[in-house]
Tab-separated table of C-alpha atoms in Angstrom:
chain	number	residue	atom	x	y	z
S	7	VAL	CA	-21.702	-12.490	155.077
S	8	GLN	CA	-21.395	-13.664	158.569
S	9	SER	CA	-20.245	-17.425	159.084
S	10	PRO	CA	-21.018	-19.264	162.471
S	11	LEU	CA	-18.121	-19.637	164.907
S	12	ASN	CA	-17.587	-22.379	167.416
S	13	ALA	CA	-16.604	-21.122	170.850
S	14	ILE	CA	-16.326	-22.122	174.408
S	15	THR	CA	-18.148	-19.646	176.671
S	16	SER	CA	-15.884	-18.537	179.462
S	17	ILE	CA	-17.226	-15.312	181.102
S	18	VAL	CA	-21.102	-14.574	181.394
S	19	ALA	CA	-22.787	-11.253	182.603
S	20	LYS	CA	-25.775	-12.251	184.390
S	21	ASP	CA	-27.705	-9.400	182.956
S	22	PRO	CA	-30.466	-10.007	180.296
S	23	MET	CA	-28.753	-9.849	176.763
S	24	THR	CA	-29.470	-7.442	174.209
S	25	LYS	CA	-31.173	-8.456	171.022
S	26	GLU	CA	-28.842	-9.115	168.149
S	27	SER	CA	-30.700	-6.991	165.880
S	28	VAL	CA	-30.246	-3.952	168.125
S	29	ALA	CA	-26.518	-4.590	168.802
S	30	THR	CA	-26.127	-4.799	165.026
S	31	SER	CA	-28.059	-1.649	163.902
S	32	TYR	CA	-27.305	0.914	166.500
S	33	ASN	CA	-23.741	1.640	166.130
S	34	ASN	CA	-21.028	4.320	166.722
S	35	PHE	CA	-18.543	3.709	163.773
S	36	TYR	CA	-17.710	7.185	162.312
S	37	GLU	CA	-15.953	5.860	159.512
S	38	PHE	CA	-19.240	4.764	158.129
S	39	GLY	CA	-21.151	8.068	158.981
S	40	THR	CA	-22.033	9.615	162.474
S	41	SER	CA	-25.348	8.652	162.794
S	42	LYS	CA	-26.222	5.568	164.606
S	43	ASP	CA	-27.903	3.904	161.768
S	44	ALA	CA	-25.470	4.926	159.245
S	45	PRO	CA	-22.830	2.092	159.717
S	46	VAL	CA	-25.301	-0.625	159.300
S	47	LYS	CA	-26.402	1.078	155.903
S	48	ASN	CA	-22.859	2.200	154.636
S	49	ALA	CA	-20.551	-0.683	155.688
S	50	GLN	CA	-22.261	-3.762	154.148
S	51	GLU	CA	-20.051	-3.738	150.967
S	52	PHE	CA	-16.682	-3.636	153.493
S	53	LYS	CA	-14.287	-5.911	152.419
S	54	VAL	CA	-12.853	-7.872	155.419
S	55	ASN	CA	-10.924	-10.769	153.700
S	56	PRO	CA	-8.115	-10.570	152.976
S	57	TRP	CA	-7.088	-8.639	155.948
S	58	ILE	CA	-3.567	-7.987	157.420
S	59	LEU	CA	-3.122	-7.336	161.083
S	60	LYS	CA	0.627	-6.095	161.755
S	61	ILE	CA	1.943	-6.248	165.316
S	62	ASP	CA	5.202	-4.071	165.529
S	63	GLY	CA	7.059	-1.654	167.702
S	64	LEU	CA	8.825	-2.777	170.872
S	65	VAL	CA	8.720	-6.448	170.340
S	66	GLU	CA	11.122	-9.304	169.634
S	67	SER	CA	9.303	-10.593	166.459
S	68	PRO	CA	7.085	-8.331	164.565
S	69	THR	CA	4.239	-10.303	163.505
S	70	THR	CA	1.861	-10.205	160.682
S	71	ILE	CA	-1.308	-12.308	160.812
S	72	GLY	CA	-4.100	-12.664	157.946
S	73	TYR	CA	-7.946	-13.205	157.828
S	74	ASP	CA	-7.876	-16.759	158.344
S	75	ASP	CA	-5.460	-16.800	161.312
S	76	LEU	CA	-8.110	-14.599	163.244
S	77	PHE	CA	-10.170	-17.574	163.437
S	78	SER	CA	-7.677	-20.411	163.665
S	79	LYS	CA	-4.475	-19.192	165.564
S	80	PHE	CA	-6.363	-19.339	168.901
S	81	SER	CA	-9.115	-21.198	170.558
S	82	LEU	CA	-12.043	-19.071	170.400
S	83	GLU	CA	-13.962	-18.331	173.669
S	84	GLU	CA	-17.434	-16.597	173.953
S	85	ARG	CA	-17.737	-13.817	176.750
S	86	ILE	CA	-20.970	-12.248	177.374
S	87	TYR	CA	-19.758	-8.631	178.503
S	88	ARG	CA	-21.655	-5.551	179.490
S	89	LEU	CA	-20.579	-2.591	177.143
S	90	ARG	CA	-21.204	0.920	178.452
S	91	CYS	CA	-21.182	3.877	176.086
S	92	VAL	CA	-19.921	7.177	177.211
S	93	GLU	CA	-23.262	8.559	176.113
S	94	ALA	CA	-25.028	6.810	179.045
S	95	TRP	CA	-26.492	3.934	177.232
S	96	SER	CA	-25.403	0.168	177.586
S	97	MET	CA	-25.897	-3.088	176.023
S	98	VAL	CA	-25.014	-6.730	176.942
S	99	ILE	CA	-23.317	-8.687	174.068
S	100	PRO	CA	-21.836	-12.032	173.615
S	101	TRP	CA	-18.534	-11.496	171.893
S	102	VAL	CA	-16.406	-14.391	170.410
S	103	GLY	CA	-12.645	-13.929	170.381
S	104	PHE	CA	-9.397	-14.572	172.436
S	105	PRO	CA	-7.737	-12.499	174.996
S	106	LEU	CA	-5.583	-9.723	173.748
S	107	ALA	CA	-2.759	-11.049	175.971
S	108	LYS	CA	-2.464	-14.250	173.670
S	109	LEU	CA	-2.307	-12.185	170.473
S	110	LEU	CA	0.493	-9.865	171.971
S	111	ALA	CA	2.559	-12.890	173.139
S	112	LEU	CA	2.843	-14.002	169.561
S	113	ALA	CA	5.005	-10.730	169.073
S	114	LYS	CA	6.902	-11.377	172.283
S	115	PRO	CA	6.776	-7.809	173.901
S	116	LEU	CA	10.101	-6.358	174.938
S	117	SER	CA	10.591	-5.325	178.466
S	118	SER	CA	10.643	-1.617	177.547
S	119	ALA	CA	7.082	-1.809	175.963
S	120	LYS	CA	4.933	0.171	178.237
S	121	TYR	CA	1.758	1.006	176.175
S	122	VAL	CA	0.085	-0.770	173.260
S	123	ALA	CA	-1.428	1.481	170.445
S	124	PHE	CA	-4.061	0.469	168.145
S	125	GLU	CA	-5.021	1.598	164.584
S	126	THR	CA	-8.093	1.274	162.505
S	127	LEU	CA	-8.070	0.698	158.787
S	128	GLU	CA	-7.619	3.969	156.910
S	129	ASP	CA	-9.541	3.407	153.526
S	130	PRO	CA	-11.649	6.312	152.244
S	131	LYS	CA	-12.741	4.464	149.157
S	132	GLN	CA	-14.641	2.194	151.432
S	133	MET	CA	-15.210	4.354	154.417
S	134	PRO	CA	-17.215	7.299	153.425
S	135	GLY	CA	-16.594	8.986	156.690
S	136	GLN	CA	-13.005	9.338	156.081
S	137	ARG	CA	-13.691	11.499	152.903
S	138	SER	CA	-13.892	14.738	154.427
S	139	ARG	CA	-14.036	16.221	157.851
S	140	PHE	CA	-17.719	16.953	157.713
S	141	ALA	CA	-18.569	13.254	156.983
S	142	GLY	CA	-16.556	11.635	159.577
S	143	GLY	CA	-17.478	13.951	162.735
S	144	GLY	CA	-14.326	16.128	162.378
S	145	ILE	CA	-11.979	13.132	163.570
S	146	ASP	CA	-8.554	13.031	162.145
S	147	TYR	CA	-8.361	9.431	160.731
S	148	PRO	CA	-7.135	6.519	161.261
S	149	TYR	CA	-8.754	6.146	164.429
S	150	VAL	CA	-6.339	5.244	167.195
S	151	GLU	CA	-6.591	3.974	170.605
S	152	GLY	CA	-4.297	2.962	173.442
S	153	LEU	CA	-3.748	0.969	176.564
S	154	ARG	CA	-1.137	1.000	179.086
S	155	MET	CA	0.614	-2.483	179.108
S	156	ASP	CA	-0.946	-3.933	182.321
S	157	GLU	CA	-4.306	-3.090	181.093
S	158	ALA	CA	-3.664	-4.898	177.695
S	159	LEU	CA	-2.240	-7.762	179.654
S	160	HIS	CA	-5.397	-8.082	181.847
S	161	ASP	CA	-7.594	-11.242	181.168
S	162	LEU	CA	-10.409	-9.176	180.377
S	163	SER	CA	-8.723	-7.174	177.348
S	164	PHE	CA	-10.501	-9.357	174.694
S	165	MET	CA	-9.779	-9.368	170.955
S	166	SER	CA	-13.318	-10.054	169.285
S	167	VAL	CA	-13.933	-11.682	165.836
S	168	GLY	CA	-17.391	-12.541	166.409
S	169	MET	CA	-20.661	-11.675	168.059
S	170	TYR	CA	-23.868	-13.850	168.907
S	171	GLY	CA	-22.022	-16.909	167.525
S	172	LYS	CA	-21.156	-15.656	164.154
S	173	THR	CA	-18.160	-13.617	162.610
S	174	LEU	CA	-18.657	-9.806	163.203
S	175	PRO	CA	-20.937	-7.824	160.920
S	176	PRO	CA	-18.775	-4.905	159.355
S	177	GLN	CA	-20.777	-2.156	161.229
S	178	ASN	CA	-19.563	-3.636	164.623
S	179	GLY	CA	-15.904	-3.598	163.564
S	180	ALA	CA	-15.201	-6.818	161.329
S	181	PRO	CA	-12.911	-8.713	160.999
S	182	ILE	CA	-11.278	-7.905	164.422
S	183	ARG	CA	-11.943	-5.445	167.206
S	184	LEU	CA	-10.930	-4.841	170.778
S	185	VAL	CA	-13.525	-5.161	173.727
S	186	LEU	CA	-12.614	-3.633	177.104
S	187	PRO	CA	-15.946	-4.062	179.348
S	188	TRP	CA	-14.743	-1.814	181.922
S	189	LYS	CA	-13.796	1.222	179.776
S	190	TYR	CA	-16.250	3.531	177.892
S	191	GLY	CA	-17.053	2.052	174.342
S	192	PHE	CA	-15.146	4.391	172.486
S	193	LYS	CA	-11.921	2.403	173.594
S	194	SER	CA	-12.907	-0.716	172.044
S	195	ILE	CA	-11.565	0.273	168.683
S	196	LYS	CA	-12.897	-1.480	165.642
S	197	SER	CA	-11.381	-3.074	162.354
S	198	ILE	CA	-7.852	-3.016	163.567
S	199	VAL	CA	-5.022	-3.216	161.242
S	200	ARG	CA	-1.997	-2.453	163.357
S	201	ILE	CA	-1.049	-3.038	167.038
S	202	THR	CA	2.113	-1.054	168.052
S	203	LEU	CA	4.049	-1.711	171.169
S	204	THR	CA	5.804	1.470	172.537
S	205	ASP	CA	7.314	3.233	175.468
S	206	LYS	CA	5.166	6.636	175.418
S	207	GLN	CA	1.651	6.885	176.063
S	208	PRO	CA	-0.003	6.847	172.626
S	209	PRO	CA	-2.463	9.562	171.228
S	210	THR	CA	-5.859	8.348	171.276
S	211	THR	CA	-8.859	9.913	169.005
S	212	TRP	CA	-11.307	11.067	171.060
S	213	ASN	CA	-8.993	12.503	173.643
S	214	ILE	CA	-7.290	14.491	170.594
S	215	LEU	CA	-10.740	15.756	169.463
S	216	ALA	CA	-12.157	16.788	173.045
S	217	PRO	CA	-9.394	16.489	175.948
S	218	SER	CA	-11.725	17.832	178.475
S	219	GLU	CA	-14.511	15.262	177.774
S	220	TYR	CA	-12.591	12.143	177.015
S	221	GLY	CA	-9.453	11.113	178.804
S	222	PHE	CA	-6.823	8.330	177.923
S	223	TYR	CA	-8.035	5.799	180.421
S	224	ALA	CA	-11.852	6.300	179.913
S	225	ASN	CA	-12.747	3.932	182.849
S	226	VAL	CA	-16.402	3.683	183.393
S	227	ASN	CA	-17.031	5.748	186.684
S	228	PRO	CA	-20.375	6.953	187.793
S	229	LYS	CA	-18.714	9.542	190.005
S	230	VAL	CA	-16.919	11.486	187.086
S	231	ASP	CA	-19.592	12.931	185.095
S	232	HIS	CA	-19.182	13.976	181.212
S	233	PRO	CA	-18.847	17.676	181.220
S	234	ARG	CA	-22.334	17.687	179.444
S	235	TRP	CA	-24.110	14.818	181.007
S	236	SER	CA	-24.331	12.747	184.025
S	237	GLN	CA	-22.467	9.363	184.097
S	238	ALA	CA	-24.391	8.251	187.454
S	239	ARG	CA	-27.130	6.051	185.617
S	240	GLU	CA	-27.373	4.518	182.275
S	241	ARG	CA	-30.022	3.433	179.924
S	242	ARG	CA	-29.586	-0.433	179.092
S	243	ILE	CA	-30.834	-0.991	175.522
S	244	LEU	CA	-32.493	-4.502	175.432
S	245	GLY	CA	-34.723	-4.500	172.192
S	246	THR	CA	-36.119	-2.076	169.475
S	247	GLY	CA	-39.380	-1.268	171.467
S	248	LEU	CA	-39.451	1.738	173.435
S	249	ARG	CA	-40.117	-0.566	176.633
S	250	ASP	CA	-37.319	-2.739	176.015
S	251	GLN	CA	-35.035	-0.707	178.320
S	252	GLN	CA	-34.074	-0.295	181.724
S	253	ARG	CA	-32.658	2.450	183.893
S	254	LEU	CA	-29.736	1.370	186.036
S	255	ASP	CA	-26.986	2.581	188.323
S	256	THR	CA	-23.639	2.801	186.429
S	257	LEU	CA	-21.165	0.673	188.379
S	258	PRO	CA	-17.459	1.493	188.900
S	259	PHE	CA	-15.597	-0.033	186.256
S	260	ASN	CA	-18.922	-1.132	184.525
S	261	GLY	CA	-19.202	-3.724	187.468
S	262	TYR	CA	-15.550	-5.343	186.541
S	263	THR	CA	-14.064	-4.571	189.729
S	264	GLU	CA	-11.214	-7.121	189.278
S	265	VAL	CA	-9.438	-4.290	187.445
S	266	ALA	CA	-9.477	-1.700	190.168
S	267	SER	CA	-5.951	-2.788	191.346
S	268	LEU	CA	-4.516	-1.424	188.040
S	269	TYR	CA	-5.446	1.893	189.128
S	270	LYS	CA	-4.582	1.722	192.859
S	271	ASN	CA	-2.994	5.292	194.062
S	272	MET	CA	-4.279	6.879	190.959
S	273	ASP	CA	-6.617	9.772	191.267
S	274	LEU	CA	-9.338	8.671	188.906
S	275	THR	CA	-11.031	11.983	188.606
S	276	LYS	CA	-7.624	13.498	187.306
S	277	TYR	CA	-7.011	10.474	185.171
S	278	TYR	CA	-10.687	10.055	183.810
V	71	MET	CA	-33.891	40.120	144.306
V	72	LEU	CA	-36.668	39.563	141.810
V	73	LYS	CA	-39.281	42.375	142.427
V	74	ILE	CA	-42.919	41.180	142.418
V	75	SER	CA	-45.232	44.060	141.603
V	76	LYS	CA	-48.571	42.248	141.828
V	77	PRO	CA	-49.627	41.362	145.054
V	78	ILE	CA	-50.818	37.589	145.446
V	79	ARG	CA	-54.249	36.677	146.768
V	80	VAL	CA	-55.846	33.433	146.567
V	81	HIS	CA	-59.323	32.383	147.679
V	82	LYS	CA	-59.835	31.976	151.332
V	83	HIS	CA	-60.596	28.213	150.781
V	84	VAL	CA	-57.251	27.532	149.515
V	85	ILE	CA	-56.100	28.958	152.773
V	86	THR	CA	-58.391	27.127	154.917
V	87	VAL	CA	-57.570	23.696	153.046
V	88	THR	CA	-53.942	24.326	153.001
V	89	ARG	CA	-53.825	25.151	156.905
V	90	ALA	CA	-55.913	21.998	157.385
V	91	SER	CA	-53.333	20.021	155.473
V	92	THR	CA	-50.551	21.650	157.470
V	93	HIS	CA	-52.263	20.374	160.577
V	94	VAL	CA	-52.689	16.837	159.369
V	95	VAL	CA	-49.238	16.537	158.198
V	96	ALA	CA	-47.453	18.067	161.159
V	97	ALA	CA	-49.621	16.015	163.683
V	98	LEU	CA	-50.036	12.749	161.674
V	99	TRP	CA	-46.087	12.767	161.091
V	100	LEU	CA	-45.494	12.955	164.670
V	101	ILE	CA	-48.261	10.192	165.644
V	102	ILE	CA	-46.827	7.740	162.890
V	103	VAL	CA	-43.357	7.968	164.160
V	104	TYR	CA	-44.247	7.474	167.867
V	105	VAL	CA	-46.533	4.510	167.075
V	106	GLY	CA	-43.950	2.891	165.047
V	107	ALA	CA	-41.317	3.418	167.880
V	108	LEU	CA	-43.932	1.994	170.316
V	109	LYS	CA	-44.468	-1.059	168.046
V	110	GLY	CA	-40.573	-1.467	167.727
V	111	SER	CA	-40.352	-1.077	164.113
V	112	ILE	CA	-37.506	1.685	164.364
V	113	ALA	CA	-34.362	-0.116	163.686
V	114	GLY	CA	-31.787	0.745	166.391
V	115	ASP	CA	-32.546	2.611	169.554
V	116	PRO	CA	-36.151	4.142	169.343
V	117	VAL	CA	-35.358	6.606	172.260
V	118	GLN	CA	-32.532	8.311	170.543
V	119	TYR	CA	-34.602	8.321	167.239
V	120	LEU	CA	-37.694	9.925	168.645
V	121	ILE	CA	-35.519	12.609	170.513
V	122	GLU	CA	-33.504	13.398	167.146
V	123	PHE	CA	-36.823	13.360	165.180
V	124	SER	CA	-38.886	15.696	167.441
V	125	GLY	CA	-35.846	17.782	168.204
V	126	LYS	CA	-34.966	18.588	164.733
V	127	GLY	CA	-38.905	18.698	163.818
V	128	ALA	CA	-39.144	21.521	166.330
V	129	ILE	CA	-36.204	23.498	164.839
V	130	ASN	CA	-37.498	23.012	161.226
V	131	LEU	CA	-41.013	24.138	162.063
V	132	LEU	CA	-39.827	27.316	164.008
V	133	LEU	CA	-37.381	28.170	161.014
V	134	ILE	CA	-40.364	27.515	158.719
V	135	SER	CA	-42.351	30.043	160.522
V	136	LEU	CA	-39.725	32.562	160.560
V	137	MET	CA	-39.256	32.284	156.775
V	138	ILE	CA	-43.152	33.161	156.308
V	139	SER	CA	-43.042	36.743	156.813
V	140	PRO	CA	-39.810	37.758	154.713
V	141	ILE	CA	-41.702	35.468	151.735
V	142	ALA	CA	-44.923	37.074	152.200
V	143	LYS	CA	-43.460	40.466	151.887
V	144	TRP	CA	-41.409	39.629	148.924
V	145	LEU	CA	-44.285	38.100	147.003
V	146	LYS	CA	-46.943	40.578	148.596
V	147	PHE	CA	-48.774	37.779	149.765
V	148	GLY	CA	-50.080	38.679	153.008
V	149	GLN	CA	-52.413	35.583	153.294
V	150	LEU	CA	-49.383	33.378	154.042
V	151	LEU	CA	-49.151	35.210	157.255
V	152	LYS	CA	-51.924	32.794	158.606
V	153	PHE	CA	-49.523	30.090	158.526
V	154	ARG	CA	-47.184	31.580	161.165
V	155	ARG	CA	-49.223	30.413	163.993
V	156	THR	CA	-49.886	26.848	162.784
V	157	THR	CA	-46.108	26.124	162.217
V	158	GLY	CA	-45.111	28.031	165.555
V	159	VAL	CA	-47.583	26.118	167.601
V	160	TYR	CA	-46.348	22.688	165.992
V	161	SER	CA	-42.719	23.842	166.675
V	162	ALA	CA	-43.844	23.869	170.494
V	163	ILE	CA	-45.664	20.641	170.271
V	164	TYR	CA	-42.822	18.879	168.865
V	165	ALA	CA	-40.631	20.495	171.346
V	166	LEU	CA	-43.101	19.155	174.138
V	167	PHE	CA	-42.759	15.840	172.697
V	168	HIS	CA	-39.005	15.896	172.805
V	169	LEU	CA	-39.073	16.831	176.609
V	170	TYR	CA	-41.810	14.045	177.046
V	171	VAL	CA	-39.442	11.506	175.320
V	172	PHE	CA	-36.296	12.536	177.393
V	173	ILE	CA	-38.284	12.424	180.680
V	174	ARG	CA	-40.389	9.111	180.079
V	175	TYR	CA	-38.168	7.280	177.997
V	176	GLU	CA	-34.479	8.374	178.385
V	177	LEU	CA	-34.607	9.235	182.099
V	178	GLN	CA	-37.672	7.269	182.895
V	179	PHE	CA	-39.532	9.568	185.462
V	180	GLU	CA	-36.174	9.854	187.533
V	181	TRP	CA	-37.298	13.270	188.759
V	182	GLY	CA	-34.037	14.047	190.771
V	183	LEU	CA	-31.819	13.395	187.619
V	184	ILE	CA	-34.277	15.120	185.443
V	185	LEU	CA	-34.101	18.271	187.666
V	186	SER	CA	-30.402	18.186	188.075
V	187	GLU	CA	-29.801	17.526	184.480
V	188	ILE	CA	-31.880	20.659	183.587
V	189	ILE	CA	-30.073	22.846	186.262
V	190	GLU	CA	-26.461	21.282	185.769
V	191	ARG	CA	-26.142	20.788	182.067
V	192	PRO	CA	-26.070	23.903	180.138
V	193	TYR	CA	-27.163	22.371	176.770
V	194	ILE	CA	-30.266	20.974	178.484
V	195	THR	CA	-30.636	24.349	180.578
V	196	VAL	CA	-30.568	26.157	177.279
V	197	GLY	CA	-33.031	23.852	175.517
V	198	PHE	CA	-35.563	24.105	178.668
V	199	VAL	CA	-35.509	27.788	178.727
V	200	ALA	CA	-36.068	27.780	174.768
V	201	LEU	CA	-38.965	25.104	175.208
V	202	CYS	CA	-40.636	27.355	178.042
V	203	MET	CA	-40.565	30.340	175.760
V	204	LEU	CA	-42.021	28.242	172.775
V	205	CYS	CA	-44.914	27.275	175.273
V	206	ALA	CA	-45.427	30.824	176.378
V	207	LEU	CA	-45.829	31.781	172.626
V	208	MET	CA	-48.041	29.034	171.957
V	209	VAL	CA	-50.567	29.659	174.970
V	210	THR	CA	-50.655	33.311	173.937
V	211	SER	CA	-51.250	32.552	170.142
V	212	PRO	CA	-55.276	32.278	170.013
V	213	SER	CA	-56.381	35.645	168.688
V	214	ARG	CA	-58.778	36.274	171.912
V	215	ILE	CA	-55.558	36.457	173.855
V	216	LYS	CA	-53.500	38.530	171.440
V	217	ARG	CA	-56.409	41.018	171.736
V	218	MET	CA	-56.461	40.936	175.377
V	219	MET	CA	-52.563	41.496	175.540
V	220	SER	CA	-52.821	44.303	172.871
V	221	SER	CA	-49.569	45.880	172.667
V	222	HIS	CA	-47.726	43.234	175.120
V	223	TRP	CA	-48.310	40.538	172.768
V	224	GLN	CA	-45.786	41.761	170.110
V	225	LYS	CA	-43.320	42.426	172.800
V	226	LEU	CA	-43.700	38.965	174.200
V	227	HIS	CA	-43.670	37.460	170.647
V	228	ASN	CA	-40.367	39.143	169.631
V	229	TRP	CA	-38.878	36.661	172.261
V	230	VAL	CA	-39.129	34.315	169.290
V	231	TYR	CA	-35.779	35.725	167.785
V	232	PRO	CA	-33.523	34.839	171.022
V	233	THR	CA	-35.529	31.782	171.414
V	234	SER	CA	-34.592	30.312	167.863
V	235	ILE	CA	-31.193	31.064	168.515
V	236	LEU	CA	-31.121	29.001	171.788
V	237	THR	CA	-32.666	26.129	170.375
V	238	ILE	CA	-29.758	26.107	167.671
V	239	ILE	CA	-27.355	26.477	170.666
V	240	HIS	CA	-29.038	23.465	172.332
V	241	PHE	CA	-28.683	21.329	169.148
V	242	TRP	CA	-24.854	22.352	168.661
V	243	TRP	CA	-24.007	21.713	172.329
V	244	SER	CA	-25.809	18.264	172.268
V	245	LEU	CA	-23.627	16.724	169.583
V	246	LYS	CA	-20.535	15.157	170.462
V	247	SER	CA	-18.671	16.218	167.409
V	248	GLU	CA	-19.717	16.971	164.069
V	249	TRP	CA	-20.931	20.422	163.964
V	250	SER	CA	-21.692	21.118	160.303
V	251	GLU	CA	-25.702	20.618	160.682
V	252	PRO	CA	-26.254	23.267	163.500
V	253	LEU	CA	-23.698	25.517	161.659
V	254	PHE	CA	-25.891	25.153	158.423
V	255	TYR	CA	-29.061	26.063	160.828
V	256	LEU	CA	-27.133	28.972	162.522
V	257	VAL	CA	-26.352	30.381	159.049
V	258	PHE	CA	-29.786	30.174	157.760
V	259	LEU	CA	-31.369	31.493	161.188
V	260	CYS	CA	-29.061	34.351	160.761
V	261	ILE	CA	-30.281	35.217	157.328
V	262	LEU	CA	-33.771	35.067	158.462
V	263	LEU	CA	-32.907	37.327	161.269
V	264	ALA	CA	-31.305	39.760	158.931
V	265	PHE	CA	-34.401	40.462	157.173
V	266	ARG	CA	-35.683	41.891	160.247
V	267	TYR	CA	-32.748	44.070	161.144
V	268	LYS	CA	-35.154	47.200	161.737
V	269	LYS	CA	-36.510	45.376	164.494
V	270	PHE	CA	-33.283	45.099	166.238
V	271	MET	CA	-31.991	48.547	165.473
V	272	PRO	CA	-32.149	51.051	168.515
V	273	LYS	CA	-35.441	53.329	168.021
V	274	THR	CA	-34.333	56.836	166.866
V	275	LYS	CA	-36.822	59.837	167.103
V	276	ARG	CA	-37.281	61.710	163.822
């Protein structure tokens, strides 16, 4: 059951928004099945309260926050972001949450911390995709992701606890997920239980599974094709009708060019 | 395997009615799903749904058409062979619809991109080749053309075997991960091909 959330709108993509019914029924969340319609079917009984999110590793004060803290510790913002999937489709979604930097600040990262590692809940009882390799797309669970420290501290890096003015539905990563609008969707890890600051580049799930297809950075880049399809253009999904879609040029960093300075002097075809 | 000694033979009306129902089911199914997608009654992304539905439909129909002759042989039920053409033709129709959805709704008539995707993406190249083959088999399937082609017809239609392998490869390579489904198809196809091992043996003179 989703409850309404109050938030102040801070960042707004000018593009027309995707219908809520599509964004909440077309999901990649292999923990609940590999097809796009499996998560909405299989995740409805998922228990998100109580929830414990741990922040540990290279921090001054390791912190644990509970379900209610997710909605009360920080003032909530609404941000309408474009989301570009590595599969060459995209949506425009209003997220509710707070900057990742604010969350990390709670634990006071040490100066030795260079990377941030994220981990999704591992609970095969609730997540049918984690029960066998076949059911979960060959992924070795728990799902893990990572960011460089400067990426994590960038204002666009957002922890979402809601969408469309309500708490997140389970298929979209309730109760808390990451949203990184300039990176392919698989970086935006869902249902996070642990955030660890570290001095080494953390392993990331899709990179482990197919390193030639999915890199650590996974910045949206129309010039670097996926080995099996082009990333130059994308299909923007707006509604459930066959005609509720647009074909658009994919923009570098998904149009969020303010992050470009994070990657200057880096060969983005090598660090894809 | 269980040996069946008595050949099976049914009244020709049974065959006619069953074949007509095959037409109705295969055609209606496709039409209903397409209309549903056009009306927006499919949850989630209708493009992805139609692509998967028609692609898997084409593979299923192709495998069904390949199941027919081993079953007919085993049951001594020669009339079954009449269904090979129907299912094969629908496999090609589903595959054509699959390409149509890709061109019209996925890439929305961006011909430059469509062409480069077919040429540069191995899984699409393989699928496109398989589709061309299925179309060649479909247009040469009427009895009149079969007679005209005489012995060339069988040579052409033996290409259904490599084509069926290509369709599974296309499916396999199109997935991001999770290969149990195409693996299942491949194993099943290998079993169907094993029944025809004599066809693949080099011809020896006696």
